[in-house]
mmCIF file of C-alpha atoms in Angstrom:
data_model
loop_
_atom_site.group_PDB
_atom_site.id
_atom_site.type_symbol
_atom_site.label_atom_id
_atom_site.label_comp_id
_atom_site.label_asym_id
_atom_site.label_seq_id
_atom_site.Cartn_x
_atom_site.Cartn_y
_atom_site.Cartn_z
ATOM 1 C CA UNK A 240 -1.386 -29.105 -10.758
ATOM 2 C CA UNK A 241 -4.430 -27.497 -12.429
ATOM 3 C CA UNK A 242 -5.472 -24.240 -10.849
ATOM 4 C CA UNK A 243 -9.057 -23.190 -10.294
ATOM 5 C CA UNK A 244 -9.931 -19.600 -9.455
ATOM 6 C CA UNK A 245 -12.849 -18.754 -7.243
ATOM 7 C CA UNK A 246 -14.154 -15.613 -5.562
ATOM 8 C CA UNK A 247 -16.498 -14.569 -2.816
ATOM 9 C CA UNK A 248 -16.593 -12.416 0.276
ATOM 10 C CA UNK A 249 -16.244 -12.696 4.021
ATOM 11 C CA UNK A 250 -17.511 -10.745 7.002
ATOM 12 C CA UNK A 251 -15.966 -10.195 10.418
ATOM 13 C CA UNK A 252 -18.257 -11.927 12.895
ATOM 14 C CA UNK A 253 -16.102 -11.065 15.920
ATOM 15 C CA UNK A 254 -12.821 -9.191 16.608
ATOM 16 C CA UNK A 255 -11.102 -9.243 19.996
ATOM 17 C CA UNK A 256 -7.800 -7.353 20.196
ATOM 18 C CA UNK A 257 -5.488 -7.198 23.206
ATOM 19 C CA UNK A 258 -2.360 -5.005 23.450
ATOM 20 C CA UNK A 259 0.952 -6.735 24.091
ATOM 21 C CA UNK A 260 3.078 -4.375 26.171
ATOM 22 C CA UNK A 261 2.598 -0.602 26.497
ATOM 23 C CA UNK A 262 -0.307 0.843 24.483
ATOM 24 C CA UNK A 263 0.956 4.416 24.233
ATOM 25 C CA UNK A 264 4.178 3.766 22.266
ATOM 26 C CA UNK A 265 5.041 2.982 18.658
ATOM 27 C CA UNK A 266 5.930 0.604 17.355
ATOM 28 C CA UNK A 267 3.726 -1.593 19.525
ATOM 29 C CA UNK A 268 2.311 -5.092 19.371
ATOM 30 C CA UNK A 269 -1.180 -6.514 19.715
ATOM 31 C CA UNK A 270 -2.838 -9.914 19.518
ATOM 32 C CA UNK A 271 -6.240 -10.400 17.873
ATOM 33 C CA UNK A 272 -8.609 -13.350 17.835
ATOM 34 C CA UNK A 273 -11.080 -13.107 14.981
ATOM 35 C CA UNK A 274 -14.082 -15.057 13.727
ATOM 36 C CA UNK A 275 -15.022 -14.731 10.051
ATOM 37 C CA UNK A 276 -17.896 -15.991 7.930
ATOM 38 C CA UNK A 277 -17.171 -16.863 4.259
ATOM 39 C CA UNK A 278 -19.525 -17.009 1.266
ATOM 40 C CA UNK A 279 -18.877 -17.761 -2.410
ATOM 41 C CA UNK A 280 -16.205 -20.215 -3.551
ATOM 42 C CA UNK A 281 -15.203 -20.728 0.081
ATOM 43 C CA UNK A 282 -18.206 -21.396 2.322
ATOM 44 C CA UNK A 283 -17.600 -21.382 6.071
ATOM 45 C CA UNK A 284 -20.077 -20.300 8.711
ATOM 46 C CA UNK A 285 -17.457 -19.543 11.364
ATOM 47 C CA UNK A 286 -13.667 -19.651 11.052
ATOM 48 C CA UNK A 287 -11.061 -19.331 13.792
ATOM 49 C CA UNK A 288 -8.291 -16.806 13.153
ATOM 50 C CA UNK A 289 -5.393 -15.590 15.275
ATOM 51 C CA UNK A 290 -3.247 -12.532 14.401
ATOM 52 C CA UNK A 291 -0.051 -10.941 15.687
ATOM 53 C CA UNK A 292 -0.191 -7.223 14.820
ATOM 54 C CA UNK A 293 2.607 -4.650 14.665
ATOM 55 C CA UNK A 294 1.407 -1.033 14.835
ATOM 56 C CA UNK A 295 4.115 1.205 13.357
ATOM 57 C CA UNK A 296 1.976 4.287 14.020
ATOM 58 C CA UNK A 297 -1.561 4.703 15.322
ATOM 59 C CA UNK A 298 -2.932 3.863 11.860
ATOM 60 C CA UNK A 299 -0.267 1.847 9.990
ATOM 61 C CA UNK A 300 1.361 -1.508 10.474
ATOM 62 C CA UNK A 301 1.520 -5.132 9.505
ATOM 63 C CA UNK A 302 0.140 -8.464 10.656
ATOM 64 C CA UNK A 303 0.567 -12.202 10.321
ATOM 65 C CA UNK A 304 -1.814 -14.936 11.319
ATOM 66 C CA UNK A 305 -3.347 -18.347 10.825
ATOM 67 C CA UNK A 306 -6.974 -19.119 10.029
ATOM 68 C CA UNK A 307 -8.693 -22.479 10.452
ATOM 69 C CA UNK A 308 -11.453 -22.948 7.881
ATOM 70 C CA UNK A 309 -14.105 -25.683 8.281
ATOM 71 C CA UNK A 310 -16.479 -25.755 5.354
ATOM 72 C CA UNK A 311 -16.494 -26.105 1.587
ATOM 73 C CA UNK A 312 -14.431 -24.998 -1.395
ATOM 74 C CA UNK A 313 -16.571 -25.066 -4.534
ATOM 75 C CA UNK A 314 -18.760 -27.782 -2.981
ATOM 76 C CA UNK A 315 -15.952 -29.965 -1.573
ATOM 77 C CA UNK A 316 -16.165 -30.378 2.200
ATOM 78 C CA UNK A 317 -13.262 -30.390 4.619
ATOM 79 C CA UNK A 318 -10.949 -28.368 6.802
ATOM 80 C CA UNK A 319 -7.781 -26.439 5.986
ATOM 81 C CA UNK A 320 -5.512 -23.756 7.431
ATOM 82 C CA UNK A 321 -4.327 -20.595 5.696
ATOM 83 C CA UNK A 322 -1.330 -18.493 6.687
ATOM 84 C CA UNK A 323 -1.998 -14.766 6.247
ATOM 85 C CA UNK A 324 0.359 -11.782 5.931
ATOM 86 C CA UNK A 325 -0.612 -8.208 5.322
ATOM 87 C CA UNK A 326 -0.370 -4.517 6.023
ATOM 88 C CA UNK A 327 -2.729 -1.668 6.779
ATOM 89 C CA UNK A 328 -2.549 1.912 5.537
ATOM 90 C CA UNK A 329 -3.389 5.256 7.215
ATOM 91 C CA UNK A 330 -6.790 5.389 5.460
ATOM 92 C CA UNK A 331 -7.818 2.026 6.970
ATOM 93 C CA UNK A 332 -7.186 -0.055 3.850
ATOM 94 C CA UNK A 333 -5.931 -3.568 4.622
ATOM 95 C CA UNK A 334 -3.990 -5.578 2.017
ATOM 96 C CA UNK A 335 -3.574 -9.293 2.707
ATOM 97 C CA UNK A 336 -2.300 -12.372 0.913
ATOM 98 C CA UNK A 337 -2.787 -15.913 2.176
ATOM 99 C CA UNK A 338 -1.584 -19.412 1.403
ATOM 100 C CA UNK A 339 -2.941 -22.824 2.327
ATOM 101 C CA UNK A 340 -0.643 -24.529 4.826
ATOM 102 C CA UNK A 341 0.651 -27.616 3.023
ATOM 103 C CA UNK A 342 -0.805 -30.837 4.432
ATOM 104 C CA UNK A 343 -3.616 -29.105 6.357
ATOM 105 C CA UNK A 344 -6.486 -30.160 4.079
ATOM 106 C CA UNK A 345 -8.871 -32.859 5.317
ATOM 107 C CA UNK A 346 -11.867 -34.708 3.886
ATOM 108 C CA UNK A 347 -12.579 -33.812 0.267
ATOM 109 C CA UNK A 348 -9.984 -31.021 0.631
ATOM 110 C CA UNK A 349 -7.063 -33.375 1.363
ATOM 111 C CA UNK A 350 -4.155 -32.287 -0.831
ATOM 112 C CA UNK A 351 -5.474 -28.728 -1.144
ATOM 113 C CA UNK A 352 -2.929 -26.109 -2.186
ATOM 114 C CA UNK A 353 -3.672 -22.524 -2.985
ATOM 115 C CA UNK A 354 -3.135 -18.817 -2.574
ATOM 116 C CA UNK A 355 -5.441 -15.873 -2.299
ATOM 117 C CA UNK A 356 -5.779 -12.240 -1.431
ATOM 118 C CA UNK A 357 -8.173 -9.609 -0.225
ATOM 119 C CA UNK A 358 -8.302 -5.856 0.193
ATOM 120 C CA UNK A 359 -10.492 -4.426 2.946
ATOM 121 C CA UNK A 360 -11.502 -0.783 2.789
ATOM 122 C CA UNK A 361 -12.534 0.973 5.997
ATOM 123 C CA UNK A 362 -16.290 0.800 6.506
ATOM 124 C CA UNK A 363 -16.968 -2.230 4.281
ATOM 125 C CA UNK A 364 -19.117 -4.947 5.784
ATOM 126 C CA UNK A 365 -18.351 -7.554 3.085
ATOM 127 C CA UNK A 366 -14.732 -8.077 2.063
ATOM 128 C CA UNK A 367 -14.177 -9.576 -1.424
ATOM 129 C CA UNK A 368 -11.496 -12.250 -1.820
ATOM 130 C CA UNK A 369 -9.919 -14.244 -4.652
ATOM 131 C CA UNK A 370 -8.583 -17.777 -4.234
ATOM 132 C CA UNK A 371 -6.610 -19.877 -6.722
ATOM 133 C CA UNK A 372 -6.296 -23.528 -5.749
ATOM 134 C CA UNK A 373 -5.674 -27.070 -6.835
ATOM 135 C CA UNK A 374 -6.061 -30.541 -5.320
ATOM 136 C CA UNK A 375 -3.252 -33.084 -5.554
#
């Protein structure tokens, strides 16, 4: 399958986090519901994202989640889901990789496959991403 690379950025439009269990212990768990807005190769006004977060300390941990994207990839319209996995460091840096859930593409994005990544640094308002994809 040919692979196309595209880039862009996203912004957090909304972040709602709820502790799961005691808040004053480590490790501890949390659940976050997030809304993002994408620009660039992926265009989406408002995505739906759900994370499970493991705080190993007050500032480090890991997360996994799913994000539903309704919009465009390089001008092709449709919907798809990405599975995300990442970690966060004591300085607030977040490292994440994501993969399109096979079979989740609709419309002009039916058959979409791909992987991507982003690194968020504390205080940034726009988070750059890369995405390599192909259509079957």
